[in-house]
Amino acid sequence: MQADFTLAITTGGEFTFSQLNKPLVLFFYPRDNTPGCTVENQDFSRLYPEFVAAGFEVLGISRDKHVTHCNFQKKHTLQHQLLADPEETVCNLFNVMRDKTMYGKAVRGIERSTFVFDEKRNLIQEWHKVKVEGHAQEVLDFVKAHASA
């Protein structure tokens, strides 16, 4: 992935991809405060110290607004930071927007996906159509194997 992006981050200010100097796990999820997305974020948060020990940063991203992310992070005491992409700029860059059916209606939303980058910002692994259960552990297992390789 050669494209760059800048988004609001829950620590305040902005995150710029090209300024990152360490490996990154970037996971896209549909929406804050929904059951599956809450569990996914809690799983990544619970394992966050192990990701950091392996040398990786972890960032979650959705179309929610910055203030929504800040409230969601605080409510669930998430250890990782969240990026706000309400304009879908980065979602479109990563091609994670999909037409879905929800309660019988056609909607456009994020396909739960995860991308792993090395310290030079090269994409080294990606998952699409992610199922929440066990996914954060699967990603951690991958990054640990990559870190020790």
GROMACS .gro file of C-alpha atoms in nm:
model
  149
    1MET     CA    1   0.000   0.000   0.000
    2GLN     CA    2   0.170   0.315  -0.118
    3ALA     CA    3  -0.111   0.563  -0.046
    4ASP     CA    4  -0.096   0.795   0.252
    5PHE     CA    5  -0.379   0.918   0.473
    6THR     CA    6  -0.440   1.140   0.773
    7LEU     CA    7  -0.735   1.098   1.012
    8ALA     CA    8  -0.845   1.220   1.354
    9ILE     CA    9  -0.728   0.988   1.633
   10THR     CA   10  -0.873   0.941   1.980
   11THR     CA   11  -0.552   1.062   2.149
   12GLY     CA   12  -0.634   1.402   2.000
   13GLY     CA   13  -0.490   1.552   1.686
   14GLU     CA   14  -0.430   1.349   1.376
   15PHE     CA   15  -0.264   1.023   1.272
   16THR     CA   16  -0.070   1.020   0.945
   17PHE     CA   17   0.010   0.680   0.800
   18SER     CA   18   0.339   0.790   0.636
   19GLN     CA   19   0.473   0.912   0.973
   20LEU     CA   20   0.436   0.571   1.135
   21ASN     CA   21   0.774   0.409   1.202
   22LYS     CA   22   0.664   0.075   1.343
   23PRO     CA   23   0.455  -0.221   1.225
   24LEU     CA   24   0.079  -0.168   1.231
   25VAL     CA   25  -0.240  -0.368   1.265
   26LEU     CA   26  -0.526  -0.166   1.115
   27PHE     CA   27  -0.871  -0.315   1.162
   28PHE     CA   28  -1.189  -0.182   1.003
   29TYR     CA   29  -1.518  -0.239   1.181
   30PRO     CA   30  -1.872  -0.121   1.100
   31ARG     CA   31  -1.983   0.087   1.399
   32ASP     CA   32  -1.912   0.182   1.760
   33ASN     CA   33  -2.143   0.053   2.034
   34THR     CA   34  -2.281  -0.242   1.840
   35PRO     CA   35  -2.242  -0.593   1.985
   36GLY     CA   36  -1.992  -0.744   1.737
   37CYS     CA   37  -1.784  -0.428   1.705
   38THR     CA   38  -1.769  -0.387   2.082
   39VAL     CA   39  -1.647  -0.745   2.127
   40GLU     CA   40  -1.390  -0.704   1.848
   41ASN     CA   41  -1.253  -0.386   2.003
   42GLN     CA   42  -1.248  -0.542   2.350
   43ASP     CA   43  -1.055  -0.842   2.212
   44PHE     CA   44  -0.793  -0.621   2.046
   45SER     CA   45  -0.773  -0.412   2.363
   46ARG     CA   46  -0.727  -0.717   2.588
   47LEU     CA   47  -0.442  -0.840   2.364
   48TYR     CA   48  -0.297  -0.493   2.302
   49PRO     CA   49   0.000  -0.536   2.544
   50GLU     CA   50   0.103  -0.849   2.351
   51PHE     CA   51   0.083  -0.664   2.018
   52VAL     CA   52   0.301  -0.388   2.164
   53ALA     CA   53   0.547  -0.645   2.301
   54ALA     CA   54   0.574  -0.785   1.946
   55GLY     CA   55   0.653  -0.432   1.822
   56PHE     CA   56   0.314  -0.359   1.660
   57GLU     CA   57   0.074  -0.069   1.698
   58VAL     CA   58  -0.299  -0.146   1.675
   59LEU     CA   59  -0.557   0.100   1.540
   60GLY     CA   60  -0.929   0.052   1.485
   61ILE     CA   61  -1.111   0.249   1.217
   62SER     CA   62  -1.476   0.307   1.129
   63ARG     CA   63  -1.700   0.574   0.980
   64ASP     CA   64  -1.802   0.700   1.324
   65LYS     CA   65  -1.724   1.058   1.418
   66HIS     CA   66  -1.427   1.144   1.637
   67VAL     CA   67  -1.641   1.230   1.941
   68THR     CA   68  -1.827   0.898   1.909
   69HIS     CA   69  -1.495   0.714   1.904
   70CYS     CA   70  -1.370   0.902   2.211
   71ASN     CA   71  -1.687   0.812   2.405
   72PHE     CA   72  -1.672   0.448   2.287
   73GLN     CA   73  -1.305   0.418   2.384
   74LYS     CA   74  -1.368   0.567   2.728
   75LYS     CA   75  -1.683   0.360   2.792
   76HIS     CA   76  -1.498   0.033   2.723
   77THR     CA   77  -1.152   0.146   2.849
   78LEU     CA   78  -0.994   0.045   2.518
   79GLN     CA   79  -0.615   0.044   2.523
   80HIS     CA   80  -0.572   0.096   2.147
   81GLN     CA   81  -0.662   0.413   1.962
   82LEU     CA   82  -0.940   0.465   1.707
   83LEU     CA   83  -0.938   0.656   1.379
   84ALA     CA   84  -1.244   0.844   1.255
   85ASP     CA   85  -1.327   0.817   0.884
   86PRO     CA   86  -1.677   0.968   0.851
   87GLU     CA   87  -1.612   1.067   0.490
   88GLU     CA   88  -1.512   0.705   0.403
   89THR     CA   89  -1.187   0.827   0.246
   90VAL     CA   90  -0.968   0.554   0.397
   91CYS     CA   91  -1.247   0.296   0.381
   92ASN     CA   92  -1.256   0.350   0.005
   93LEU     CA   93  -0.876   0.349  -0.017
   94PHE     CA   94  -0.877   0.000   0.139
   95ASN     CA   95  -1.186  -0.106  -0.058
   96VAL     CA   96  -1.381  -0.218   0.250
   97MET     CA   97  -1.715  -0.054   0.167
   98ARG     CA   98  -1.979  -0.307   0.061
   99ASP     CA   99  -2.349  -0.320  -0.018
  100LYS     CA  100  -2.520  -0.529   0.251
  101THR     CA  101  -2.870  -0.628   0.353
  102MET     CA  102  -2.972  -0.544   0.708
  103TYR     CA  103  -3.321  -0.623   0.834
  104GLY     CA  104  -3.433  -0.666   0.474
  105LYS     CA  105  -3.303  -0.328   0.358
  106ALA     CA  106  -3.008  -0.253   0.132
  107VAL     CA  107  -2.738  -0.055   0.314
  108ARG     CA  108  -2.379   0.038   0.242
  109GLY     CA  109  -2.132  -0.038   0.517
  110ILE     CA  110  -1.787  -0.153   0.615
  111GLU     CA  111  -1.688  -0.513   0.553
  112ARG     CA  112  -1.502  -0.612   0.869
  113SER     CA  113  -1.137  -0.635   0.752
  114THR     CA  114  -0.787  -0.627   0.899
  115PHE     CA  115  -0.457  -0.521   0.741
  116VAL     CA  116  -0.106  -0.575   0.879
  117PHE     CA  117   0.188  -0.358   0.772
  118ASP     CA  118   0.558  -0.397   0.843
  119GLU     CA  119   0.782  -0.117   0.973
  120LYS     CA  120   0.828   0.015   0.616
  121ARG     CA  121   0.449   0.035   0.572
  122ASN     CA  122   0.441  -0.260   0.331
  123LEU     CA  123   0.119  -0.461   0.346
  124ILE     CA  124   0.213  -0.811   0.467
  125GLN     CA  125  -0.125  -0.968   0.549
  126GLU     CA  126  -0.494  -0.896   0.511
  127TRP     CA  127  -0.820  -1.054   0.618
  128HIS     CA  128  -1.164  -0.979   0.471
  129LYS     CA  129  -1.514  -1.081   0.581
  130VAL     CA  130  -1.375  -1.124   0.930
  131LYS     CA  131  -1.570  -1.316   1.192
  132VAL     CA  132  -1.519  -1.153   1.533
  133GLU     CA  133  -1.472  -1.464   1.745
  134GLY     CA  134  -1.102  -1.549   1.770
  135HIS     CA  135  -0.993  -1.293   1.510
  136ALA     CA  136  -0.781  -1.071   1.735
  137GLN     CA  137  -0.596  -1.381   1.859
  138GLU     CA  138  -0.543  -1.497   1.499
  139VAL     CA  139  -0.392  -1.159   1.411
  140LEU     CA  140  -0.174  -1.167   1.724
  141ASP     CA  141  -0.050  -1.515   1.633
  142PHE     CA  142   0.040  -1.387   1.286
  143VAL     CA  143   0.229  -1.081   1.413
  144LYS     CA  144   0.418  -1.284   1.672
  145ALA     CA  145   0.527  -1.528   1.402
  146HIS     CA  146   0.626  -1.237   1.178
  147ALA     CA  147   0.816  -1.064   1.460
  148SER     CA  148   1.016  -1.376   1.536
  149ALA     CA  149   1.088  -1.456   1.170
   0.00000   0.00000   0.00000
